[in-house]
Short mmCIF file of C-alpha atoms and ligand atoms in Angstrom, two decimals:
data_model
loop_
_atom_site.label_atom_id
_atom_site.label_comp_id
_atom_site.label_asym_id
_atom_site.label_seq_id
_atom_site.Cartn_x
_atom_site.Cartn_y
_atom_site.Cartn_z
CA MET G 1 -22.92 9.70 15.47
CA ARG G 2 -21.88 6.08 16.21
CA ASP G 3 -19.97 5.14 19.58
CA PHE G 4 -16.23 4.76 18.16
CA THR G 5 -12.60 3.87 19.82
CA TYR G 6 -9.82 5.54 18.12
CA GLN G 7 -6.12 4.35 18.55
CA GLY G 8 -3.55 6.46 17.38
CA LEU G 9 -0.01 5.06 16.56
CA ALA G 10 3.15 6.98 17.41
CA SER G 11 5.50 7.99 14.66
CA ARG G 12 7.52 11.15 13.58
CA VAL G 13 6.74 12.27 10.07
CA LEU G 14 8.79 14.69 7.60
CA PHE G 15 6.51 15.19 4.44
CA GLY G 16 8.31 17.69 2.11
CA ARG G 17 10.88 18.38 -1.21
CA GLY G 18 14.81 16.97 -0.36
CA THR G 19 13.49 16.01 3.59
CA VAL G 20 16.04 12.88 2.53
CA SER G 21 18.98 15.27 3.78
CA ALA G 22 16.98 14.87 7.27
CA ILE G 23 17.99 10.97 7.26
CA ARG G 24 21.22 10.77 9.84
CA ARG G 25 19.92 14.01 11.75
CA GLU G 26 16.70 11.84 12.10
CA VAL G 27 19.15 8.51 12.36
CA GLU G 28 20.57 10.01 15.35
CA ALA G 29 17.83 11.38 17.13
CA LEU G 30 16.73 7.37 17.54
CA GLY G 31 20.16 7.00 19.55
CA CYS G 32 21.81 4.37 16.38
CA GLN G 33 25.27 4.32 15.26
CA ARG G 34 25.11 1.33 12.67
CA ILE G 35 22.75 1.44 10.15
CA LEU G 36 21.38 -1.19 7.38
CA VAL G 37 20.34 0.69 4.16
CA VAL G 38 17.48 -2.23 2.42
CA SER G 39 16.74 -1.26 -0.37
CA THR G 40 15.50 -3.41 -3.78
CA SER G 41 18.38 -4.06 -6.63
CA GLN G 42 16.01 -1.48 -9.12
CA GLN G 43 16.84 1.17 -6.19
CA ALA G 44 20.89 0.13 -5.67
CA THR G 45 21.09 4.02 -6.93
CA ASP G 46 18.39 5.63 -4.03
CA ALA G 47 20.77 2.93 -1.63
CA ASN G 48 23.66 4.50 -2.04
CA ARG G 49 22.34 8.38 -1.59
CA VAL G 50 21.08 6.93 1.39
CA LYS G 51 24.51 5.65 2.37
CA ASP G 52 26.31 8.67 0.94
CA GLN G 53 23.98 11.18 3.75
CA LEU G 54 24.60 8.64 6.25
CA GLY G 55 28.28 8.91 6.18
CA GLU G 56 30.02 6.47 8.97
CA LEU G 57 26.51 5.36 10.30
CA HIS G 58 26.11 3.20 7.77
CA VAL G 59 27.38 -0.15 7.77
CA ALA G 60 26.21 -2.18 5.35
CA THR G 61 23.61 -2.35 2.69
CA PHE G 62 21.24 -4.96 1.66
CA VAL G 63 19.29 -4.56 -2.20
CA GLY G 64 17.58 -8.08 -2.04
CA ALA G 65 13.99 -7.11 -0.76
CA ALA G 66 11.35 -8.51 -3.00
CA MET G 67 7.54 -8.34 -3.32
CA HIS G 68 5.51 -10.06 -0.11
CA THR G 69 8.54 -10.62 1.74
CA PRO G 70 9.49 -13.72 1.05
CA THR G 71 10.73 -15.08 4.40
CA ASP G 72 13.67 -16.66 2.49
CA VAL G 73 15.11 -13.27 1.78
CA THR G 74 14.47 -12.45 6.18
CA ALA G 75 16.76 -15.23 6.91
CA ARG G 76 19.85 -13.55 4.67
CA VAL G 77 19.31 -10.25 5.27
CA LEU G 78 19.79 -10.98 9.48
CA ASP G 79 22.34 -12.53 8.78
CA VAL G 80 23.30 -9.30 7.58
CA VAL G 81 21.80 -7.45 10.80
CA ARG G 82 23.69 -10.03 13.05
CA GLU G 83 27.63 -9.99 11.30
CA HIS G 84 27.68 -5.93 11.11
CA ALA G 85 26.45 -5.80 14.66
CA VAL G 86 23.14 -3.29 13.46
CA ASP G 87 21.90 -1.55 15.37
CA GLY G 88 18.74 0.83 12.65
CA VAL G 89 17.14 0.07 9.45
CA VAL G 90 16.87 2.63 6.94
CA ALA G 91 14.43 0.98 4.00
CA ILE G 92 13.83 3.13 0.63
CA GLY G 93 11.28 2.23 -2.12
CA GLY G 94 8.00 1.28 -2.43
CA GLY G 95 6.46 -1.28 0.26
CA SER G 96 8.73 -4.46 -0.76
CA SER G 97 11.28 -2.93 0.69
CA ILE G 98 9.69 -1.45 4.08
CA GLY G 99 8.20 -4.56 4.16
CA LEU G 100 11.55 -5.98 4.62
CA SER G 101 12.99 -3.19 7.01
CA LYS G 102 9.53 -4.23 8.78
CA ALA G 103 10.31 -8.25 8.99
CA ILE G 104 14.27 -7.40 10.90
CA ALA G 105 11.80 -5.28 13.35
CA LEU G 106 10.03 -8.36 13.81
CA HIS G 107 13.07 -10.44 14.89
CA THR G 108 14.88 -8.07 16.68
CA ASP G 109 12.34 -4.71 17.31
CA LEU G 110 15.18 -2.49 15.77
CA PRO G 111 14.57 1.17 15.10
CA GLN G 112 13.28 1.87 11.72
CA VAL G 113 13.33 5.03 9.59
CA ALA G 114 11.46 4.14 6.10
CA VAL G 115 11.16 6.71 3.46
CA PRO G 116 8.35 5.37 1.01
CA THR G 117 9.08 6.09 -3.00
CA THR G 118 5.31 4.54 -4.00
CA TYR G 119 2.32 5.04 -2.76
CA ALA G 120 1.87 2.03 -0.93
CA GLY G 121 1.58 3.17 1.91
CA SER G 122 3.09 0.66 3.86
CA GLU G 123 5.64 2.85 6.13
CA MET G 124 2.37 4.14 8.12
CA THR G 125 0.67 0.55 9.45
CA PRO G 126 1.36 -1.88 12.25
CA ILE G 127 0.41 -4.56 9.46
CA ILE G 128 3.63 -6.87 7.76
CA GLY G 129 2.76 -9.63 5.61
CA GLN G 130 5.10 -12.70 5.04
CA THR G 131 5.69 -15.39 2.64
CA GLU G 132 6.37 -19.08 3.16
CA ASN G 133 6.45 -21.79 0.68
CA GLY G 134 3.56 -19.75 -1.53
CA VAL G 135 1.29 -19.06 0.83
CA LYS G 136 1.06 -15.23 2.03
CA THR G 137 0.27 -14.60 6.20
CA THR G 138 -0.42 -10.86 7.76
CA GLN G 139 -0.11 -10.70 11.06
CA ARG G 140 -0.55 -6.69 13.35
CA THR G 141 2.17 -6.10 15.91
CA LEU G 142 3.02 -2.38 16.75
CA LYS G 143 7.15 -3.97 16.57
CA VAL G 144 7.22 -3.49 12.86
CA LEU G 145 5.99 0.19 12.45
CA PRO G 146 8.52 2.48 11.88
CA GLU G 147 9.79 4.57 14.17
CA THR G 148 10.44 7.15 11.65
CA VAL G 149 8.71 7.78 8.20
CA ILE G 150 10.36 10.76 5.32
CA TYR G 151 8.36 11.51 2.87
CA ASP G 152 10.30 13.54 0.00
CA VAL G 153 8.48 13.91 -2.44
CA GLU G 154 11.73 14.61 -5.22
CA LEU G 155 12.57 10.24 -4.66
CA THR G 156 8.62 10.11 -6.37
CA LEU G 157 9.36 11.40 -9.61
CA THR G 158 10.84 8.70 -10.99
CA LEU G 159 7.62 5.91 -10.22
CA PRO G 160 6.57 4.87 -13.63
CA VAL G 161 3.43 6.54 -14.99
CA LEU G 162 1.89 3.23 -15.45
CA MET G 163 2.50 2.49 -11.62
CA SER G 164 1.86 5.90 -10.00
CA ALA G 165 -1.22 5.07 -10.94
CA ALA G 166 -1.32 1.38 -9.18
CA SER G 167 0.25 2.21 -6.34
CA GLY G 168 -2.47 5.24 -6.24
CA LEU G 169 -5.49 2.85 -6.43
CA ASN G 170 -3.97 0.83 -4.07
CA ALA G 171 -3.56 3.64 -1.81
CA LEU G 172 -7.23 4.54 -2.25
CA ALA G 173 -8.36 1.19 -1.56
CA HIS G 174 -7.20 1.65 1.84
CA ALA G 175 -9.60 4.68 2.14
CA ALA G 176 -12.42 3.96 0.34
CA GLU G 177 -12.67 0.17 2.82
CA ALA G 178 -11.70 1.89 6.05
CA LEU G 179 -14.91 4.27 5.52
CA TYR G 180 -16.92 0.91 5.74
CA ALA G 181 -15.12 -0.38 8.15
CA PRO G 182 -16.52 -1.81 11.13
CA ASP G 183 -14.14 -0.16 13.13
CA SER G 184 -14.33 2.97 11.16
CA ASN G 185 -14.08 6.19 13.25
CA PRO G 186 -14.73 9.96 13.04
CA VAL G 187 -11.57 10.43 12.74
CA VAL G 188 -10.21 7.86 9.90
CA SER G 189 -12.64 9.20 8.04
CA LEU G 190 -11.53 12.97 8.05
CA MET G 191 -8.43 11.39 6.01
CA ALA G 192 -9.86 8.68 4.17
CA ALA G 193 -11.98 11.84 2.55
CA GLU G 194 -8.85 13.66 1.35
CA GLY G 195 -6.75 10.70 1.16
CA ILE G 196 -9.63 9.58 -1.97
CA ALA G 197 -9.96 13.46 -3.28
CA ALA G 198 -5.76 14.49 -3.30
CA LEU G 199 -5.40 11.07 -5.22
CA TYR G 200 -8.62 11.62 -7.36
CA LYS G 201 -7.32 14.63 -8.04
CA SER G 202 -3.29 13.90 -8.70
CA LEU G 203 -2.77 10.65 -10.94
CA PRO G 204 -4.41 12.10 -14.20
CA ARG G 205 -1.75 15.56 -13.93
CA ILE G 206 0.34 12.57 -13.08
CA LYS G 207 -0.32 10.68 -16.16
CA GLN G 208 0.20 14.22 -18.18
CA ASN G 209 3.21 14.95 -16.88
CA SER G 210 5.46 12.65 -14.67
CA SER G 211 7.83 15.77 -13.53
CA ASP G 212 4.52 17.88 -11.74
CA ILE G 213 6.44 18.14 -8.60
CA GLU G 214 2.75 19.90 -7.33
CA ALA G 215 0.89 16.82 -8.82
CA ARG G 216 3.16 14.37 -7.22
CA THR G 217 2.95 16.39 -3.96
CA GLU G 218 -0.48 15.27 -3.62
CA ALA G 219 -0.09 12.16 -4.62
CA LEU G 220 2.21 11.40 -1.36
CA TYR G 221 0.44 13.50 0.82
CA GLY G 222 -3.34 11.66 -0.08
CA SER G 223 -0.73 7.95 0.53
CA TRP G 224 0.07 9.40 3.34
CA LEU G 225 -3.49 9.42 4.84
CA CYS G 226 -4.73 6.32 2.80
CA GLY G 227 -1.57 4.42 5.19
CA ILE G 228 -2.96 5.77 8.30
CA CYS G 229 -6.00 5.04 6.71
CA LEU G 230 -5.16 0.78 6.41
CA ALA G 231 -3.25 1.66 9.40
CA SER G 232 -6.08 2.21 12.03
CA THR G 233 -9.07 -0.19 10.32
CA SER G 234 -9.63 -3.26 10.09
CA MET G 235 -9.99 -4.02 5.06
CA GLY G 236 -13.00 -6.07 3.72
CA LEU G 237 -13.77 -8.24 0.49
CA HIS G 238 -11.34 -5.90 -1.42
CA HIS G 239 -8.11 -6.22 0.54
CA LYS G 240 -8.82 -9.87 0.71
CA LEU G 241 -9.43 -10.08 -2.89
CA CYS G 242 -6.62 -9.01 -3.61
CA HIS G 243 -4.17 -10.85 -0.97
CA THR G 244 -5.75 -14.28 -2.37
CA LEU G 245 -4.22 -13.12 -5.54
CA GLY G 246 -1.13 -11.88 -4.89
CA GLY G 247 -0.63 -14.99 -2.33
CA ALA G 248 -1.63 -17.88 -4.31
CA LEU G 249 -0.81 -16.51 -7.75
CA ASN G 250 1.73 -14.46 -7.74
CA LEU G 251 -0.13 -11.37 -9.08
CA PRO G 252 1.59 -7.83 -8.81
CA HIS G 253 0.44 -5.65 -5.84
CA ALA G 254 0.03 -2.54 -7.06
CA GLU G 255 -1.34 -3.21 -10.31
CA THR G 256 -4.17 -5.82 -8.70
CA HIS G 257 -5.45 -3.68 -6.28
CA ALA G 258 -5.85 -1.17 -9.41
CA VAL G 259 -7.43 -3.66 -11.10
CA VAL G 260 -10.00 -5.29 -8.04
CA LEU G 261 -10.48 -1.14 -6.67
CA PRO G 262 -13.73 -0.28 -8.88
CA HIS G 263 -15.30 -3.62 -8.83
CA ALA G 264 -15.18 -4.64 -4.62
CA LEU G 265 -16.90 -0.29 -3.98
CA ALA G 266 -19.51 -1.30 -6.97
CA PHE G 267 -20.31 -4.83 -5.03
CA ASN G 268 -20.26 -3.53 -1.54
CA ALA G 269 -21.66 0.58 -2.63
CA PRO G 270 -25.50 -1.14 -2.07
CA ALA G 271 -24.59 -1.98 2.09
CA VAL G 272 -22.58 0.97 2.78
CA GLY G 273 -24.81 4.11 3.47
CA ASP G 274 -22.63 7.35 4.25
CA ALA G 275 -19.12 5.87 2.99
CA LEU G 276 -20.94 5.88 -0.74
CA THR G 277 -21.81 9.29 -0.16
CA ILE G 278 -17.91 10.34 1.25
CA MET G 279 -16.43 9.04 -1.68
CA GLN G 280 -18.69 10.22 -4.29
CA ASN G 281 -18.30 13.75 -2.98
CA SER G 282 -14.38 13.21 -3.01
CA VAL G 283 -14.33 12.44 -6.50
CA GLY G 284 -16.64 15.24 -7.39
CA GLY G 285 -19.77 13.10 -8.16
CA GLY G 286 -21.47 11.19 -10.01
CA ASP G 287 -20.36 6.33 -10.11
CA VAL G 288 -16.94 6.52 -7.99
CA ALA G 289 -17.02 2.42 -9.35
CA ALA G 290 -17.35 3.99 -12.83
CA LYS G 291 -14.93 6.46 -12.20
CA LEU G 292 -11.17 4.73 -10.87
CA TYR G 293 -11.81 2.09 -13.25
CA ASP G 294 -11.52 5.45 -16.19
CA VAL G 295 -7.87 6.49 -14.15
CA THR G 296 -6.70 3.28 -13.87
CA LYS G 297 -7.38 3.18 -17.91
CA GLY G 298 -6.69 6.49 -18.59
CA SER G 299 -2.95 5.99 -16.96
CA GLY G 300 -2.55 2.94 -19.56
CA ALA G 301 -2.61 0.57 -16.56
CA PRO G 302 -3.89 -2.89 -17.04
CA VAL G 303 -8.00 -3.01 -15.81
CA SER G 304 -7.90 -7.18 -16.35
CA LEU G 305 -6.40 -9.86 -13.84
CA ARG G 306 -5.76 -11.33 -17.45
CA ASP G 307 -4.17 -9.26 -18.84
CA LEU G 308 -1.90 -9.41 -15.11
CA GLY G 309 -1.33 -12.46 -15.63
CA MET G 310 -4.29 -14.69 -14.50
CA THR G 311 -6.42 -17.58 -16.28
CA GLN G 312 -10.09 -18.02 -16.05
CA ALA G 313 -9.64 -21.38 -14.55
CA ASP G 314 -8.35 -19.83 -11.70
CA ILE G 315 -11.42 -17.78 -11.15
CA GLY G 316 -12.68 -20.98 -9.36
CA VAL G 317 -9.51 -21.19 -6.40
CA VAL G 318 -10.02 -17.40 -5.81
CA VAL G 319 -13.55 -17.67 -5.13
CA GLU G 320 -12.85 -20.90 -3.21
CA ALA G 321 -10.44 -19.28 -1.28
CA VAL G 322 -11.60 -15.92 -0.47
CA MET G 323 -15.07 -17.64 0.82
CA ALA G 324 -12.98 -19.91 2.92
CA LYS G 325 -11.80 -17.31 5.63
CA PRO G 326 -15.05 -15.29 6.61
CA TYR G 327 -14.45 -11.90 7.80
CA ALA G 328 -16.04 -8.61 7.93
CA ASN G 329 -17.51 -6.96 4.88
CA PRO G 330 -20.72 -4.98 4.38
CA MET G 331 -21.95 -6.39 1.41
CA PRO G 332 -23.15 -10.61 2.25
CA LEU G 333 -20.73 -12.78 0.61
CA SER G 334 -21.88 -15.70 -1.47
CA SER G 335 -19.55 -18.18 -4.08
CA LEU G 336 -22.12 -17.00 -6.43
CA MET G 337 -21.76 -12.93 -6.64
CA ILE G 338 -17.67 -13.28 -5.69
CA GLU G 339 -17.62 -15.57 -8.80
CA LYS G 340 -19.41 -12.97 -11.14
CA LEU G 341 -16.68 -9.50 -9.60
CA VAL G 342 -13.54 -11.88 -10.27
CA SER G 343 -14.93 -13.05 -13.88
CA ASN G 344 -16.38 -9.31 -13.93
CA ALA G 345 -12.08 -8.15 -12.49
CA TRP G 346 -10.87 -11.34 -14.72
CA ALA G 347 -12.84 -9.44 -18.47
CA GLY G 348 -11.58 -6.56 -17.82
CA VAL G 349 -15.16 -5.23 -17.64
CA ARG G 350 -15.89 -1.28 -16.60
CA PRO G 351 -18.23 -1.51 -13.86
CA SER G 352 -20.63 0.92 -12.46
CA LEU G 353 -22.86 1.04 -9.34
CA SER G 354 -25.97 -0.12 -11.04
CA THR G 355 -23.52 -4.00 -11.72
CA TYR G 356 -24.35 -5.73 -8.94
CA ALA G 357 -27.64 -3.66 -7.11
CA HIS G 358 -30.50 -6.14 -7.66
CA ALA G 359 -27.72 -9.56 -5.64
P1 NAD U 1 7.56 -1.98 -4.68
O1 NAD U 1 7.99 -1.99 -3.56
O2 NAD U 1 7.18 -3.81 -4.82
O3 NAD U 1 8.28 -1.45 -5.63
C1 NAD U 1 7.80 -2.39 -7.08
C2 NAD U 1 9.13 -2.16 -8.41
O4 NAD U 1 9.39 -0.19 -8.73
C3 NAD U 1 10.49 -2.01 -7.34
O5 NAD U 1 11.14 -2.65 -7.91
C4 NAD U 1 11.05 -0.69 -6.54
O6 NAD U 1 12.24 -0.92 -6.96
C5 NAD U 1 10.74 -0.36 -7.96
N1 NAD U 1 10.19 1.44 -7.05
C6 NAD U 1 9.55 1.81 -6.42
N2 NAD U 1 9.68 3.38 -5.96
C7 NAD U 1 10.25 3.82 -7.12
C8 NAD U 1 10.48 4.68 -7.61
N3 NAD U 1 10.18 6.42 -6.82
N4 NAD U 1 11.44 5.26 -9.00
C9 NAD U 1 11.60 3.72 -9.76
N5 NAD U 1 11.07 2.64 -9.09
C10 NAD U 1 10.57 2.75 -7.77
O7 NAD U 1 6.39 -1.79 -4.87
P2 NAD U 1 4.86 -1.56 -3.86
O8 NAD U 1 3.30 -1.58 -4.23
O9 NAD U 1 4.90 -0.37 -3.24
O10 NAD U 1 4.39 -2.65 -2.94
C11 NAD U 1 4.17 -4.30 -3.13
C12 NAD U 1 4.63 -4.85 -1.37
O11 NAD U 1 3.95 -3.81 -0.32
C13 NAD U 1 3.37 -6.12 -1.49
O12 NAD U 1 4.53 -6.53 -0.86
C14 NAD U 1 3.15 -5.12 -0.07
O13 NAD U 1 2.72 -6.45 0.58
C15 NAD U 1 3.30 -4.87 0.41
N6 NAD U 1 2.26 -3.22 1.28
C16 NAD U 1 2.19 -3.43 2.54
C17 NAD U 1 1.91 -2.75 2.76
C18 NAD U 1 1.50 -3.52 4.73
O14 NAD U 1 1.17 -2.41 5.46
N7 NAD U 1 1.65 -3.84 5.37
C19 NAD U 1 0.64 -2.15 2.83
C20 NAD U 1 0.98 -2.02 0.96
C21 NAD U 1 1.68 -2.39 0.70
#
C-alpha cells in the first residue's frame, strides 16, 4: 500500500424515499428562518413543493439556474438574497441548481441544503465552476460545500432515460478518475469501486423501466459515492477534456462526460495498473471502455461529440486548449494522441482497451 493522506469533508446526508419531507426540520437545524429556494425553470414544480413544505420559512424562489453557473445569473440571484434578507438556501435540481446555490454561498457564506435530482454529484463537493464571457473557471473552497444533502430517490423518477444514462456516466467518471488520481487513497478506492458497480448495474435497468425504484435507488446511491470521490481527489484527462468542451464549445455537461469517458479510460488504461483491475471487477470483467460505451449507446444517448453539436474543425481547438495547461494524468499527453482521442470521440468510434495501447 502507498502512503496516503485522507481529508474527510463534513456534511450531513439523508438518503431514502420521501426524505424531502424532512426539509423543514433540516433547515431549522441549521438555524435558518428566511429561505431562498433555487432551481431551474424546468423544475418549478419541484421548487414549489419545497416551498410548501418550508411554510413561513420560505421567503423567495429563484428558478433561473443555468448550466456552468453564469456569473450574470449569480448577480441577479444575489439581488434577491439581499432584497429578502435571506439567511439560508435550498437548491433542488441537478448540478446547475446546486451550482447556483454554491455561487451564493461563495459570496455570502450562507448555509445550504442541497436536494439533488440528477447523478452529477456536485452536492458532495467543495468545487464550484463559474462561467464569465464564455470562460469557465473552477475553484475549490469549503465555503461552497453544502452543509446538508437530502437524497430523495422519488425525485429522480422524472429524470428522462437519456439524461439518467448521461448523468450516471458523469458520476461514474468521478470514481474512475479518483481510482488513478495522484491523491487517491484506500477509502476513496472502496467508494469508487462500489459507486461504479452500483451505476453500471442500475443504468440499464433504468433504461428498461424508468420507474424501477430499486434501480433508481442504486443509481442515486452510486452517484453519492462518486460525488465523494470527486470531492476527495484531483481529476485527470477526462475531466480536463470535458471542462474544455463544456467551457469553450458549450456542449451539454452530462452528455459530454458520457461520450468522452470510454475514450479517456481506454487512453489511460495502459498506465493505471490496479485502478484498471478495480474498474474491471466493478463492471463484472471484460473491456471496461467498450462496456461503458455500450451502456451509453444502449440507453439511446449520443456516443459522438458530433451528435452533441461539435464541428470537426473544433477538434484542433480542443487539442490545443487541453495541451496548453499541464496537469497530472497517469498517461503522458501528446498533441498527436489527444488528437486521436478527440477525433475518435467526435466520430463516435467504439473504443477498447487496446485502442491506445501502442501509443
Ligand atoms: P442540470 O442540473 O443542468 O440539469 C439538466 C436539466 O434536467 C435541467 O433542465 C434540470 O432542471 C433537469 N432535471 C434535473 N433533475 C431532473 C429530474 N429529476 N426530473 C426532470 N428533470 C430534471 O444537469 P447536471 O448534469 O446535473 O448538472 C450540470 C452542471 O453541474 C454543470 O454546470 C456542471 O459543471 C455542474 N457540476 C458541478 C460539479 C461540482 O462538483 N462543482 C459536479 C458535477 C456537475
